[in-house]
Amino acid sequence: PDLMVDGPATMDKFIRDETDMSAKRNALLMLYNSDLDIAVQWLIDNLESVASFADILQMVILLIIRKSSRTHPHLKGRYLRALVELLEGASAGVASEAASTLITLTSAGSAVKAATQCFCNLLVTQSDNNVKLIILDKLSEIKKNHPSVLQGLVMDILRALTCPNLDIRTKCIGVTLDLLTPKTVSYTHLRAHETPEHLVCRLLLEKKKKKKKKKKYSALI
């Protein structure tokens, strides 16, 4: 800004006229670093079209949303709608970042559930084991603050047990183990549709049930 005083204004005009997504991304990134207010104003003017942008531009938009939500808190409501749209139609990388941003901006149950469901879908659809492990770490963090949300998605998370990687299986069970109860998982459903992950789920439930009986028996002695 010191070397080119009218730089932000020039970039603002450029980004509004430019059609190439790579050029728009670079211009918006420049505004993000030099004049956040102009970047936010461009974003507000184009908020309805965010889902149709290329993923490289969407990533910069997520940076702006995270940073400006602290300086422009009155815009959070509008940001949330855009983030929810990105959970479904965006690339895997953008969807993951949008889900993380959504949880950062709000603790509303519906928003957290939408973000968690997005993580569960990515956990199954992504083939990269490192990505799966990162997603499981995110789910573990969500469990600390929103355990009730994860309870309703236990079976979705356990679908990751089809992965042959031992680290992923271990972490998957670690995330879900203390969430398993007869209320969250139906024994009838498990026995009727017993895939490998359902079998693990049922055995874990039975193990927990035996532990509870043992504690009750010890207390009576």
mmCIF file of C-alpha atoms in Angstrom:
data_model
loop_
_atom_site.group_PDB
_atom_site.id
_atom_site.type_symbol
_atom_site.label_atom_id
_atom_site.label_comp_id
_atom_site.label_asym_id
_atom_site.label_seq_id
_atom_site.Cartn_x
_atom_site.Cartn_y
_atom_site.Cartn_z
ATOM 1 C CA PRO A 1 0.000 0.000 0.000
ATOM 2 C CA ASP A 2 2.863 2.419 0.726
ATOM 3 C CA LEU A 3 4.451 1.895 -2.687
ATOM 4 C CA MET A 4 1.176 1.961 -4.623
ATOM 5 C CA VAL A 5 -1.357 4.116 -2.815
ATOM 6 C CA ASP A 6 -4.161 3.466 -5.281
ATOM 7 C CA GLY A 7 -3.336 -0.248 -5.498
ATOM 8 C CA PRO A 8 -6.419 -1.544 -3.616
ATOM 9 C CA ALA A 9 -8.774 0.659 -5.656
ATOM 10 C CA THR A 10 -7.092 -0.513 -8.867
ATOM 11 C CA MET A 11 -7.440 -4.157 -7.829
ATOM 12 C CA ASP A 12 -11.077 -3.577 -6.882
ATOM 13 C CA LYS A 13 -11.854 -2.334 -10.393
ATOM 14 C CA PHE A 14 -9.759 -5.121 -11.919
ATOM 15 C CA ILE A 15 -11.462 -7.947 -10.039
ATOM 16 C CA ARG A 16 -14.923 -6.661 -10.960
ATOM 17 C CA ASP A 17 -14.088 -6.592 -14.665
ATOM 18 C CA GLU A 18 -11.889 -9.709 -14.877
ATOM 19 C CA THR A 19 -13.361 -13.086 -15.855
ATOM 20 C CA ASP A 20 -10.301 -15.355 -15.460
ATOM 21 C CA MET A 21 -10.581 -17.140 -12.097
ATOM 22 C CA SER A 22 -6.829 -17.343 -11.489
ATOM 23 C CA ALA A 23 -6.467 -13.593 -12.031
ATOM 24 C CA LYS A 24 -9.482 -12.882 -9.823
ATOM 25 C CA ARG A 25 -8.004 -15.114 -7.113
ATOM 26 C CA ASN A 26 -4.682 -13.245 -7.139
ATOM 27 C CA ALA A 27 -6.414 -9.857 -7.101
ATOM 28 C CA LEU A 28 -8.652 -10.880 -4.203
ATOM 29 C CA LEU A 29 -5.689 -12.258 -2.264
ATOM 30 C CA MET A 30 -3.938 -8.908 -2.726
ATOM 31 C CA LEU A 31 -7.010 -7.111 -1.343
ATOM 32 C CA TYR A 32 -7.199 -9.573 1.551
ATOM 33 C CA ASN A 33 -3.675 -8.593 2.583
ATOM 34 C CA SER A 34 -3.809 -4.861 1.792
ATOM 35 C CA ASP A 35 -7.393 -3.630 2.286
ATOM 36 C CA LEU A 36 -9.794 -6.055 3.965
ATOM 37 C CA ASP A 37 -12.746 -3.654 3.780
ATOM 38 C CA ILE A 38 -12.620 -3.549 -0.029
ATOM 39 C CA ALA A 39 -12.262 -7.353 -0.145
ATOM 40 C CA VAL A 40 -15.293 -7.737 2.137
ATOM 41 C CA GLN A 41 -17.364 -5.355 0.025
ATOM 42 C CA TRP A 42 -16.543 -7.326 -3.117
ATOM 43 C CA LEU A 43 -17.475 -10.540 -1.333
ATOM 44 C CA ILE A 44 -20.825 -9.143 -0.143
ATOM 45 C CA ASP A 45 -21.612 -7.977 -3.677
ATOM 46 C CA ASN A 46 -20.891 -11.478 -5.009
ATOM 47 C CA LEU A 47 -22.012 -13.630 -2.074
ATOM 48 C CA GLU A 48 -24.868 -15.246 -4.021
ATOM 49 C CA SER A 49 -22.399 -16.504 -6.654
ATOM 50 C CA VAL A 50 -19.733 -17.958 -4.329
ATOM 51 C CA ALA A 51 -20.804 -21.573 -4.965
ATOM 52 C CA SER A 52 -20.235 -21.157 -8.715
ATOM 53 C CA PHE A 53 -16.661 -19.849 -8.424
ATOM 54 C CA ALA A 54 -13.559 -22.000 -9.008
ATOM 55 C CA ASP A 55 -12.116 -23.676 -5.920
ATOM 56 C CA ILE A 56 -8.935 -21.537 -6.003
ATOM 57 C CA LEU A 57 -11.109 -18.423 -5.599
ATOM 58 C CA GLN A 58 -13.343 -20.087 -3.006
ATOM 59 C CA MET A 59 -10.300 -20.811 -0.821
ATOM 60 C CA VAL A 60 -9.415 -17.100 -0.687
ATOM 61 C CA ILE A 61 -13.051 -16.272 0.038
ATOM 62 C CA LEU A 62 -12.900 -18.596 3.056
ATOM 63 C CA LEU A 63 -9.824 -16.713 4.278
ATOM 64 C CA ILE A 64 -11.755 -13.447 4.025
ATOM 65 C CA ILE A 65 -14.763 -14.898 5.854
ATOM 66 C CA ARG A 66 -12.636 -16.175 8.731
ATOM 67 C CA LYS A 67 -10.740 -12.913 9.128
ATOM 68 C CA SER A 68 -13.611 -10.484 8.575
ATOM 69 C CA SER A 69 -16.058 -12.328 10.845
ATOM 70 C CA ARG A 70 -14.093 -10.833 13.745
ATOM 71 C CA THR A 71 -14.062 -7.286 12.362
ATOM 72 C CA HIS A 72 -17.522 -7.409 10.734
ATOM 73 C CA PRO A 73 -19.603 -9.609 13.103
ATOM 74 C CA HIS A 74 -22.875 -8.299 11.635
ATOM 75 C CA LEU A 75 -22.096 -10.240 8.443
ATOM 76 C CA LYS A 76 -21.930 -13.671 10.111
ATOM 77 C CA GLY A 77 -25.518 -14.545 9.235
ATOM 78 C CA ARG A 78 -24.918 -13.948 5.539
ATOM 79 C CA TYR A 79 -21.618 -15.804 5.656
ATOM 80 C CA LEU A 80 -23.266 -18.875 7.202
ATOM 81 C CA ARG A 81 -25.620 -19.319 4.256
ATOM 82 C CA ALA A 82 -22.719 -19.183 1.805
ATOM 83 C CA LEU A 83 -20.729 -21.681 3.869
ATOM 84 C CA VAL A 84 -23.589 -24.184 3.955
ATOM 85 C CA GLU A 85 -23.796 -24.031 0.158
ATOM 86 C CA LEU A 86 -20.077 -24.826 -0.090
ATOM 87 C CA LEU A 87 -20.497 -27.970 2.006
ATOM 88 C CA GLU A 88 -22.311 -29.747 -0.808
ATOM 89 C CA GLY A 89 -21.294 -28.430 -4.206
ATOM 90 C CA ALA A 90 -17.627 -27.568 -3.676
ATOM 91 C CA SER A 91 -14.476 -29.661 -4.096
ATOM 92 C CA ALA A 92 -13.342 -31.839 -1.190
ATOM 93 C CA GLY A 93 -10.695 -29.334 -0.079
ATOM 94 C CA VAL A 94 -13.092 -26.395 -0.135
ATOM 95 C CA ALA A 95 -15.870 -28.389 1.559
ATOM 96 C CA SER A 96 -13.520 -29.377 4.388
ATOM 97 C CA GLU A 97 -12.359 -25.794 4.932
ATOM 98 C CA ALA A 98 -15.946 -24.521 4.727
ATOM 99 C CA ALA A 99 -17.019 -27.044 7.394
ATOM 100 C CA SER A 100 -14.170 -25.985 9.685
ATOM 101 C CA THR A 101 -15.027 -22.317 9.158
ATOM 102 C CA LEU A 102 -18.707 -22.957 9.826
ATOM 103 C CA ILE A 103 -17.953 -24.547 13.198
ATOM 104 C CA THR A 104 -15.629 -21.657 14.055
ATOM 105 C CA LEU A 105 -18.311 -19.059 13.308
ATOM 106 C CA THR A 106 -21.261 -20.646 15.114
ATOM 107 C CA SER A 107 -22.186 -23.277 17.691
ATOM 108 C CA ALA A 108 -25.775 -23.601 16.423
ATOM 109 C CA GLY A 109 -26.794 -27.265 16.392
ATOM 110 C CA SER A 110 -28.039 -27.320 12.793
ATOM 111 C CA ALA A 111 -24.857 -25.717 11.459
ATOM 112 C CA VAL A 112 -22.579 -28.004 13.474
ATOM 113 C CA LYS A 113 -24.542 -31.045 12.294
ATOM 114 C CA ALA A 114 -24.261 -29.958 8.646
ATOM 115 C CA ALA A 115 -20.500 -29.470 9.009
ATOM 116 C CA THR A 116 -20.090 -32.812 10.809
ATOM 117 C CA GLN A 117 -22.108 -34.623 8.135
ATOM 118 C CA CYS A 118 -19.815 -33.087 5.536
ATOM 119 C CA PHE A 119 -16.772 -34.452 7.386
ATOM 120 C CA CYS A 120 -18.403 -37.893 7.584
ATOM 121 C CA ASN A 121 -19.037 -37.908 3.839
ATOM 122 C CA LEU A 122 -15.441 -36.882 3.124
ATOM 123 C CA LEU A 123 -14.192 -39.569 5.495
ATOM 124 C CA VAL A 124 -15.750 -42.229 3.284
ATOM 125 C CA THR A 125 -15.248 -40.701 -0.171
ATOM 126 C CA GLN A 126 -11.631 -39.571 0.110
ATOM 127 C CA SER A 127 -9.052 -42.215 -0.751
ATOM 128 C CA ASP A 128 -6.030 -40.465 0.785
ATOM 129 C CA ASN A 129 -5.339 -41.982 4.210
ATOM 130 C CA ASN A 130 -3.725 -38.768 5.466
ATOM 131 C CA VAL A 131 -6.915 -36.883 4.640
ATOM 132 C CA LYS A 132 -8.963 -39.486 6.501
ATOM 133 C CA LEU A 133 -6.763 -39.106 9.586
ATOM 134 C CA ILE A 134 -7.101 -35.307 9.483
ATOM 135 C CA ILE A 135 -10.886 -35.602 9.232
ATOM 136 C CA LEU A 136 -10.974 -38.016 12.174
ATOM 137 C CA ASP A 137 -8.981 -35.482 14.201
ATOM 138 C CA LYS A 138 -11.572 -32.837 13.325
ATOM 139 C CA LEU A 139 -14.397 -35.167 14.363
ATOM 140 C CA SER A 140 -12.603 -35.818 17.631
ATOM 141 C CA GLU A 141 -12.487 -32.066 18.295
ATOM 142 C CA ILE A 142 -16.185 -31.730 17.483
ATOM 143 C CA LYS A 143 -16.955 -34.528 19.945
ATOM 144 C CA LYS A 144 -15.420 -32.506 22.790
ATOM 145 C CA ASN A 145 -17.866 -29.625 22.332
ATOM 146 C CA HIS A 146 -20.829 -31.259 20.569
ATOM 147 C CA PRO A 147 -21.013 -34.952 21.568
ATOM 148 C CA SER A 148 -24.766 -35.139 20.941
ATOM 149 C CA VAL A 149 -24.241 -34.210 17.280
ATOM 150 C CA LEU A 150 -21.761 -37.037 16.780
ATOM 151 C CA GLN A 151 -24.026 -39.548 18.510
ATOM 152 C CA GLY A 152 -26.493 -39.264 15.678
ATOM 153 C CA LEU A 153 -23.760 -39.910 13.106
ATOM 154 C CA VAL A 154 -21.984 -42.862 14.715
ATOM 155 C CA MET A 155 -22.853 -45.284 11.927
ATOM 156 C CA ASP A 156 -21.650 -42.802 9.298
ATOM 157 C CA ILE A 157 -18.279 -42.529 11.019
ATOM 158 C CA LEU A 158 -17.969 -46.309 11.413
ATOM 159 C CA ARG A 159 -18.195 -46.694 7.636
ATOM 160 C CA ALA A 160 -14.506 -45.729 7.670
ATOM 161 C CA LEU A 161 -13.764 -49.171 9.143
ATOM 162 C CA THR A 162 -13.889 -50.527 5.594
ATOM 163 C CA CYS A 163 -10.489 -48.868 5.110
ATOM 164 C CA PRO A 164 -7.668 -51.441 5.516
ATOM 165 C CA ASN A 165 -5.368 -48.921 7.228
ATOM 166 C CA LEU A 166 -4.930 -49.869 10.910
ATOM 167 C CA ASP A 167 -4.325 -46.283 12.116
ATOM 168 C CA ILE A 168 -7.585 -45.149 10.568
ATOM 169 C CA ARG A 169 -9.533 -48.067 12.041
ATOM 170 C CA THR A 170 -8.039 -47.478 15.495
ATOM 171 C CA LYS A 171 -8.774 -43.762 15.453
ATOM 172 C CA CYS A 172 -12.276 -44.383 14.108
ATOM 173 C CA ILE A 173 -13.083 -46.689 17.016
ATOM 174 C CA GLY A 174 -11.488 -44.215 19.425
ATOM 175 C CA VAL A 175 -13.794 -41.447 18.222
ATOM 176 C CA THR A 176 -16.972 -43.508 18.393
ATOM 177 C CA LEU A 177 -16.439 -45.920 21.296
ATOM 178 C CA ASP A 178 -17.861 -43.783 24.112
ATOM 179 C CA LEU A 179 -20.698 -42.578 21.878
ATOM 180 C CA LEU A 180 -22.131 -46.054 21.311
ATOM 181 C CA THR A 181 -25.316 -46.782 23.237
ATOM 182 C CA PRO A 182 -28.430 -48.864 22.503
ATOM 183 C CA LYS A 183 -30.166 -45.543 21.866
ATOM 184 C CA THR A 184 -27.788 -44.489 19.097
ATOM 185 C CA VAL A 185 -27.459 -47.904 17.455
ATOM 186 C CA SER A 186 -30.219 -50.454 16.954
ATOM 187 C CA TYR A 187 -29.241 -54.083 17.611
ATOM 188 C CA THR A 188 -31.983 -55.214 15.251
ATOM 189 C CA HIS A 189 -30.564 -53.027 12.468
ATOM 190 C CA LEU A 190 -27.030 -54.242 13.161
ATOM 191 C CA ARG A 191 -27.950 -57.912 12.958
ATOM 192 C CA ALA A 192 -30.119 -57.447 9.873
ATOM 193 C CA HIS A 193 -27.427 -55.531 7.965
ATOM 194 C CA GLU A 194 -24.234 -56.839 9.514
ATOM 195 C CA THR A 195 -21.379 -55.482 7.430
ATOM 196 C CA PRO A 196 -17.883 -55.601 9.023
ATOM 197 C CA GLU A 197 -18.291 -52.124 10.553
ATOM 198 C CA HIS A 198 -21.705 -53.065 11.962
ATOM 199 C CA LEU A 199 -20.183 -56.186 13.516
ATOM 200 C CA VAL A 200 -17.484 -54.114 15.234
ATOM 201 C CA CYS A 201 -20.110 -51.681 16.422
ATOM 202 C CA ARG A 202 -22.262 -54.462 17.898
ATOM 203 C CA LEU A 203 -19.317 -56.139 19.625
ATOM 204 C CA LEU A 204 -18.234 -52.842 21.164
ATOM 205 C CA LEU A 205 -21.745 -52.266 22.487
ATOM 206 C CA GLU A 206 -21.846 -55.727 24.005
ATOM 207 C CA LYS A 207 -18.454 -55.161 25.617
ATOM 208 C CA LYS A 208 -19.645 -51.909 27.192
ATOM 209 C CA LYS A 209 -22.801 -53.637 28.406
ATOM 210 C CA LYS A 210 -20.771 -56.395 30.097
ATOM 211 C CA LYS A 211 -18.566 -53.815 31.818
ATOM 212 C CA LYS A 212 -21.626 -52.066 33.251
ATOM 213 C CA LYS A 213 -23.008 -55.371 34.585
ATOM 214 C CA LYS A 214 -19.654 -56.182 36.169
ATOM 215 C CA LYS A 215 -19.574 -52.801 37.939
ATOM 216 C CA LYS A 216 -23.097 -53.303 39.299
ATOM 217 C CA TYR A 217 -22.181 -56.782 40.548
ATOM 218 C CA SER A 218 -19.020 -55.459 42.244
ATOM 219 C CA ALA A 219 -21.041 -52.752 43.969
ATOM 220 C CA LEU A 220 -23.401 -55.347 45.440
ATOM 221 C CA ILE A 221 -20.583 -57.411 46.992
#
